[in-house]
Structure formats: structure tokens, C-alpha cells
């Protein structure tokens, strides 16, 4: 299979302290390897701290903050998991506004593990085929998602996976969907925000 190119694509990776390290580092590597320009967006400037399975992991440079960015400046969004990370993002108005922009513009969004939690707040899951870490399955179903227990689920540019063990499939599908770009023709009217 021909390798997908993301040359000239700008991708935002939205994280807060406590994101799962592998769910950040592996997608970022896949994006950069495909030629994308990656911007790490967080709630505060400086560094953001990862969670590595059972303890704190590394710290990563924040390129921009949620209160200063707009989805209009990016081609796609990646939402790593970890339990603390999406819990902090989904109660932050700037982070939710930023995510909503990608939803409204029908731009590709890739969310893994607990990452889809933030999508509930952004009104992005109703009627969408998705997967996630099993502990948030009920939250997604209650918000209107069509939940499936698969390593990767794609629905009109929305890519979701369950856990770090699904990262190879997640990264491959994420790159493919970002390469395809906006999914307006297939999405029109499917997920109106109310």
C-alpha cells in the first residue's frame, strides 16, 4: 500500500496534564513521519505532563494554548486518552470551543481511549459510530453514539480506538483520514449541533 502523505497538513494535538504518554507520542510520530506539521495545544503555556501507564511520565513542550487557537488554522485534531486529561479538557470552555470548531467544519478528528469523553461535551457523538476505552462506553451511548468494540472505528472522518494496544491501527487510520481531508459531502446534516 502506498504511504499516505500529510505534507502541508497542520494537525493540533489537544492535551492537558495526565494524558496517556504512548497515545500522544505514537500518533505524533506517525503524523510527523507522514509530513504533517504538529502543534501541541494545552490549557496553559510551558510544558504538559504525561501519564505513563501507572505513574507520571515525561513532560512535553506546549506550542499554543486553547484560549488562543482556532480550528480554522488546522486540518485535523488528535485527542489522546488518559483518565485525567479529557476530564480536565471537557470542563474547559476554551478546549470545548476549539474541539467544536473541528466538528462544525467536518474536519478529521482522531480520539483514543478516554479521548472521546471531550467529544461528548462538544456535541460530536450523536449518531456516530465510535469506540473507546470500555469504562466510558456507557457515557458515549448515553450521548447518542453507536458504540462498537473494535480496535479502530471510523465514521466520516472521526477515528476512535480503545486503548494503547490499538495504536498501530489507530495511527494508520488517523493518517488516512487526515490525508482525505474534510468530510463535508458525506457529513452534511448528519451531526447538527443543537
PDB file of C-alpha atoms in Angstrom, residues 63-146:
ATOM      1  CA  UNK A  63       3.171  25.120  21.332  1.00  0.00           C
ATOM      2  CA  UNK A  64      -0.087  27.023  21.874  1.00  0.00           C
ATOM      3  CA  UNK A  65      -2.976  27.328  24.311  1.00  0.00           C
ATOM      4  CA  UNK A  66      -6.665  26.547  23.818  1.00  0.00           C
ATOM      5  CA  UNK A  67      -7.707  30.127  24.534  1.00  0.00           C
ATOM      6  CA  UNK A  68      -5.558  31.425  21.649  1.00  0.00           C
ATOM      7  CA  UNK A  69      -6.135  28.873  18.861  1.00  0.00           C
ATOM      8  CA  UNK A  70      -8.855  28.342  16.291  1.00  0.00           C
ATOM      9  CA  UNK A  71      -9.818  25.184  14.435  1.00  0.00           C
ATOM     10  CA  UNK A  72      -9.743  27.274  11.244  1.00  0.00           C
ATOM     11  CA  UNK A  73      -5.922  27.187  11.383  1.00  0.00           C
ATOM     12  CA  UNK A  74      -5.718  23.376  11.371  1.00  0.00           C
ATOM     13  CA  UNK A  75      -6.665  20.489   9.096  1.00  0.00           C
ATOM     14  CA  UNK A  76      -7.312  17.917  11.838  1.00  0.00           C
ATOM     15  CA  UNK A  77      -7.414  17.269  15.584  1.00  0.00           C
ATOM     16  CA  UNK A  78      -5.993  14.430  17.709  1.00  0.00           C
ATOM     17  CA  UNK A  79      -7.297  13.697  21.223  1.00  0.00           C
ATOM     18  CA  UNK A  80      -5.082  11.300  23.202  1.00  0.00           C
ATOM     19  CA  UNK A  81      -6.574   9.497  26.197  1.00  0.00           C
ATOM     20  CA  UNK A  82      -5.607   9.038  29.803  1.00  0.00           C
ATOM     21  CA  UNK A  83      -8.216   9.492  32.546  1.00  0.00           C
ATOM     22  CA  UNK A  84      -7.191  12.929  33.900  1.00  0.00           C
ATOM     23  CA  UNK A  85      -6.551  14.575  30.518  1.00  0.00           C
ATOM     24  CA  UNK A  86     -10.076  14.512  28.987  1.00  0.00           C
ATOM     25  CA  UNK A  87     -11.629  15.181  32.385  1.00  0.00           C
ATOM     26  CA  UNK A  88      -9.694  18.480  32.510  1.00  0.00           C
ATOM     27  CA  UNK A  89     -10.395  19.313  28.843  1.00  0.00           C
ATOM     28  CA  UNK A  90     -14.147  18.718  28.898  1.00  0.00           C
ATOM     29  CA  UNK A  91     -14.714  21.275  31.675  1.00  0.00           C
ATOM     30  CA  UNK A  92     -12.575  23.937  29.985  1.00  0.00           C
ATOM     31  CA  UNK A  93     -14.663  26.276  27.805  1.00  0.00           C
ATOM     32  CA  UNK A  94     -11.756  27.153  25.502  1.00  0.00           C
ATOM     33  CA  UNK A  95     -10.870  23.490  24.889  1.00  0.00           C
ATOM     34  CA  UNK A  96     -14.512  22.574  24.188  1.00  0.00           C
ATOM     35  CA  UNK A  97     -14.891  25.570  21.829  1.00  0.00           C
ATOM     36  CA  UNK A  98     -11.727  24.520  19.994  1.00  0.00           C
ATOM     37  CA  UNK A  99     -12.996  20.935  19.559  1.00  0.00           C
ATOM     38  CA  UNK A 100     -16.464  22.141  18.456  1.00  0.00           C
ATOM     39  CA  UNK A 101     -14.822  24.064  15.630  1.00  0.00           C
ATOM     40  CA  UNK A 102     -13.448  20.842  14.113  1.00  0.00           C
ATOM     41  CA  UNK A 103     -16.857  19.198  14.477  1.00  0.00           C
ATOM     42  CA  UNK A 104     -18.694  22.092  12.788  1.00  0.00           C
ATOM     43  CA  UNK A 105     -16.113  22.261   9.971  1.00  0.00           C
ATOM     44  CA  UNK A 106     -16.302  18.448   9.447  1.00  0.00           C
ATOM     45  CA  UNK A 107     -12.525  18.142   9.788  1.00  0.00           C
ATOM     46  CA  UNK A 108     -10.935  14.814  10.735  1.00  0.00           C
ATOM     47  CA  UNK A 109     -10.784  14.073  14.458  1.00  0.00           C
ATOM     48  CA  UNK A 110      -8.890  11.114  15.939  1.00  0.00           C
ATOM     49  CA  UNK A 111      -9.606  10.214  19.591  1.00  0.00           C
ATOM     50  CA  UNK A 112      -8.289   7.208  21.508  1.00  0.00           C
ATOM     51  CA  UNK A 113      -9.067   5.568  24.851  1.00  0.00           C
ATOM     52  CA  UNK A 114     -10.705   8.207  27.123  1.00  0.00           C
ATOM     53  CA  UNK A 115     -10.167  10.911  24.459  1.00  0.00           C
ATOM     54  CA  UNK A 116     -13.766  10.669  23.151  1.00  0.00           C
ATOM     55  CA  UNK A 117     -15.014  11.972  26.521  1.00  0.00           C
ATOM     56  CA  UNK A 118     -14.224  15.518  25.351  1.00  0.00           C
ATOM     57  CA  UNK A 119     -16.236  14.896  22.160  1.00  0.00           C
ATOM     58  CA  UNK A 120     -19.394  14.391  24.254  1.00  0.00           C
ATOM     59  CA  UNK A 121     -19.030  17.942  25.623  1.00  0.00           C
ATOM     60  CA  UNK A 122     -18.513  19.236  22.067  1.00  0.00           C
ATOM     61  CA  UNK A 123     -21.770  17.640  20.862  1.00  0.00           C
ATOM     62  CA  UNK A 124     -19.866  15.419  18.444  1.00  0.00           C
ATOM     63  CA  UNK A 125     -21.047  11.873  19.172  1.00  0.00           C
ATOM     64  CA  UNK A 126     -24.792  11.645  18.496  1.00  0.00           C
ATOM     65  CA  UNK A 127     -25.446   9.209  15.646  1.00  0.00           C
ATOM     66  CA  UNK A 128     -21.722   8.491  15.124  1.00  0.00           C
ATOM     67  CA  UNK A 129     -20.105   5.043  15.034  1.00  0.00           C
ATOM     68  CA  UNK A 130     -17.391   5.017  17.712  1.00  0.00           C
ATOM     69  CA  UNK A 131     -15.318   3.025  20.145  1.00  0.00           C
ATOM     70  CA  UNK A 132     -13.417   3.988  23.308  1.00  0.00           C
ATOM     71  CA  UNK A 133     -11.929   2.646  26.494  1.00  0.00           C
ATOM     72  CA  UNK A 134     -14.648   0.337  27.932  1.00  0.00           C
ATOM     73  CA  UNK A 135     -15.187   2.483  31.055  1.00  0.00           C
ATOM     74  CA  UNK A 136     -16.669   5.372  29.012  1.00  0.00           C
ATOM     75  CA  UNK A 137     -18.783   3.166  26.721  1.00  0.00           C
ATOM     76  CA  UNK A 138     -21.983   3.973  28.651  1.00  0.00           C
ATOM     77  CA  UNK A 139     -21.236   7.726  28.604  1.00  0.00           C
ATOM     78  CA  UNK A 140     -20.869   7.629  24.807  1.00  0.00           C
ATOM     79  CA  UNK A 141     -24.014   5.509  24.317  1.00  0.00           C
ATOM     80  CA  UNK A 142     -25.989   7.847  26.608  1.00  0.00           C
ATOM     81  CA  UNK A 143     -24.777  10.776  24.479  1.00  0.00           C
ATOM     82  CA  UNK A 144     -26.120   9.041  21.340  1.00  0.00           C
ATOM     83  CA  UNK A 145     -23.053   7.234  19.941  1.00  0.00           C
ATOM     84  CA  UNK A 146     -23.300   3.872  18.174  1.00  0.00           C
TER      85      UNK A 146
END
